[in-house]
Amino acid sequence: MSCVGAMSLRQGFAATQRAVGFPASSSPKAASALAASASSSLWGDGKWSGAARANFRGVCFARGRYGACRANSAREVSTGPSIVTQKQGAQEKGNKKKDEALQSELRLYNTMTRQKEIFRPIVPGKVSMYVCGVTSYDFSHIGHARVYVAFDVLYRYLKNLGYDVTYVRNFTDIDDKIINRAKETGEDPISLSARFCDEFHVDMAALRCLPPTLEPKVSGHIRQIVEMIKKIIENGHAYAIEGGDVYFSVESFPAYGQLSGRSQDENRAGERVTVDSRKRNAADFALWKSAKPGEISWQSPWGPGRPGWHIECSAMSAEHLGHSFDIHGGGLDLVFPHHENEIAQSCAACADSSIRYWIHNGFVTIDAEKMSKSLGNFFTIREVLEQFSPLALRWFLIGTQYRSPVNYSKRQLEVASDRIYYLYQTLADCMQLLSESSPDSQPASKEVTECVKGMKTAFFTAMSDDLLTPVAVAAFSEPLKLMNDLMHTKKGRKDKSRIASLRLMVNEFQSLLEVLGLSVSSYDEESCEEDPQYPQLDQQVLQDIKRLALKRAGLTEEDLMAQVQERAGARAAKDWERSDVIRQNLVALGINLMDGGDGTQWRPAAVGEDESVLVK
Ligand SMILES: [Zn+2]
């Protein structure tokens, strides 16, 4: 889905950034500084505990707010406090009111108006959203991960606010790149593309991106595309030339340039294609491309050929959402020419066409360069996931607001792994403790109730302010510290309302993490319907984060245990120097040791960061 002009990537990036009002000063450095500051305030003072010993037979991820388990489980309401109790009876009404109040506060940055606007859908209570999908001819890279995680967060948040959302994300399965790759591999282009659509789904599932409502493909919409081109020609905005190509006439559409803020002169200067003398204007773009010999093609009034790239999104969005809908999204690189061209086509075909909010996410950069295949500085999602947990990648991406550039580095992923391990381990310990404890007679303490209230207010305020996710996750800091204090300090253990307080916090965490797509609760699958258990954190997630930390350190579990034992021997012999050397060597590999009552345990950490604490 790259569409880059003849000017350099860096120039094009900066120009588009300025033109559409993106924070020009938000350099990758500034963006990561913001993320880092949010992170450091979040995680600086957390205490660690030993691994939870939860045991479960099955897993059902992300059931959350819409979960079958909870929704079906009437007994859960009577047998113990959990999120489901909030979803019952009279509370439904209260929730609806709350939804309306929260809905009225959501503000999103609209690239078209270059400002944050209160979000008001065309039909109250319903949202229609179209996001440009991938051109599927290869594995997706982390630039793709960023786009689809960003819009997954928006999708989840809109749903959380009570909207009924129709989310359409297309696949481009006909394109020069696909045709060229298919020639190389000797495959049929459509099946090559289908193969990579499947791979894309694997990546999206790993990153916990919810499936969109619809995923149309270009090859399934040729009829609609041809009809739309006919309409555009009829309305005097396009022309066919000898040989069977059809071009959109940019000059016939005076509003051209309204989204990107580019003038007609700039458009001509930025034209990448070698000027075709048969075009009326250098900036005119193809709606239909005549077939080259041996190439995949479809019949049309202009002869055999295939659609140009831009027309597909106009045709597919109109087919599934109508000519007017609420949100159109994609990466910042799509503002020009792709989305500019889409507006021109859609309006040329139907004068009433209108899209309320144009939403674009910032790039993933590497050393301030846009990550791109053509520059050779890109990583596929698969490559990243060989080293890091998909949840660490998701956390890393969410750690920066969607419009700011994200600067990718291994270090940032290590830090994200460390943070997410701390979060999940705290929740796992808490859930384990709750499953072993009988309810408190006292309600949650005032301190905890206030803290939870503060977390929710901060979280929703940040999310409603154009999805300010780094600030939203920073709101987890205090409650996590409180949870660890209640579980692991002497004072906390003596707290009479400890169990009720922990229960309240873990429930709230569950629902907020669900909004971010970071919920990893699991249930005993077999007894889920009959005898619902208190949710446990999916231990596989913690195990995966540890397994990958060992892999990055170049150690096996046995290697590590041998070193732990050697250190225990050194400590027994009071050889503190040797003991320290072993510990420091492991810190340098991203492994922290923690000495506690249960012996020495370990956890992953960012390489060189010594956060070892004594488990009390
Ligand atoms: Zn598109």
Short mmCIF file of C-alpha atoms in Angstrom, two decimals, residues 14 20 25 40 46 72 137 148 188 232 241 351 353 368 373 405 450 463 533 540 546 565 568 573 612:
data_model
loop_
_atom_site.label_atom_id
_atom_site.label_comp_id
_atom_site.label_asym_id
_atom_site.label_seq_id
_atom_site.Cartn_x
_atom_site.Cartn_y
_atom_site.Cartn_z
CA ALA A 14 7.62 16.03 5.81
CA VAL A 20 -2.30 17.74 6.82
CA SER A 25 7.69 19.01 15.60
CA SER A 40 8.96 5.46 33.25
CA GLY A 46 6.72 -1.77 40.73
CA ASN A 72 -24.06 -16.86 29.21
CA TYR A 137 1.96 -10.15 -2.06
CA TYR A 148 -4.06 -2.02 11.98
CA ASP A 188 -1.49 -17.39 -10.40
CA ILE A 232 -17.43 9.08 -13.67
CA ILE A 241 -7.80 6.86 -24.45
CA ALA A 351 -22.22 14.28 -5.93
CA SER A 353 -20.65 11.39 -1.49
CA ALA A 368 13.93 9.15 11.46
CA LYS A 373 10.70 -1.90 1.49
CA PRO A 405 5.76 8.74 14.43
CA GLU A 450 -10.45 6.32 44.86
CA MET A 463 -8.82 7.77 25.10
CA GLN A 533 -14.27 -20.12 37.65
CA GLN A 540 1.14 -19.19 28.14
CA LYS A 546 10.15 -15.64 29.23
CA GLN A 565 22.53 -22.92 41.17
CA ALA A 568 23.27 -20.18 45.17
CA ALA A 573 29.89 -20.03 50.62
CA SER A 612 16.00 -7.01 40.84
#
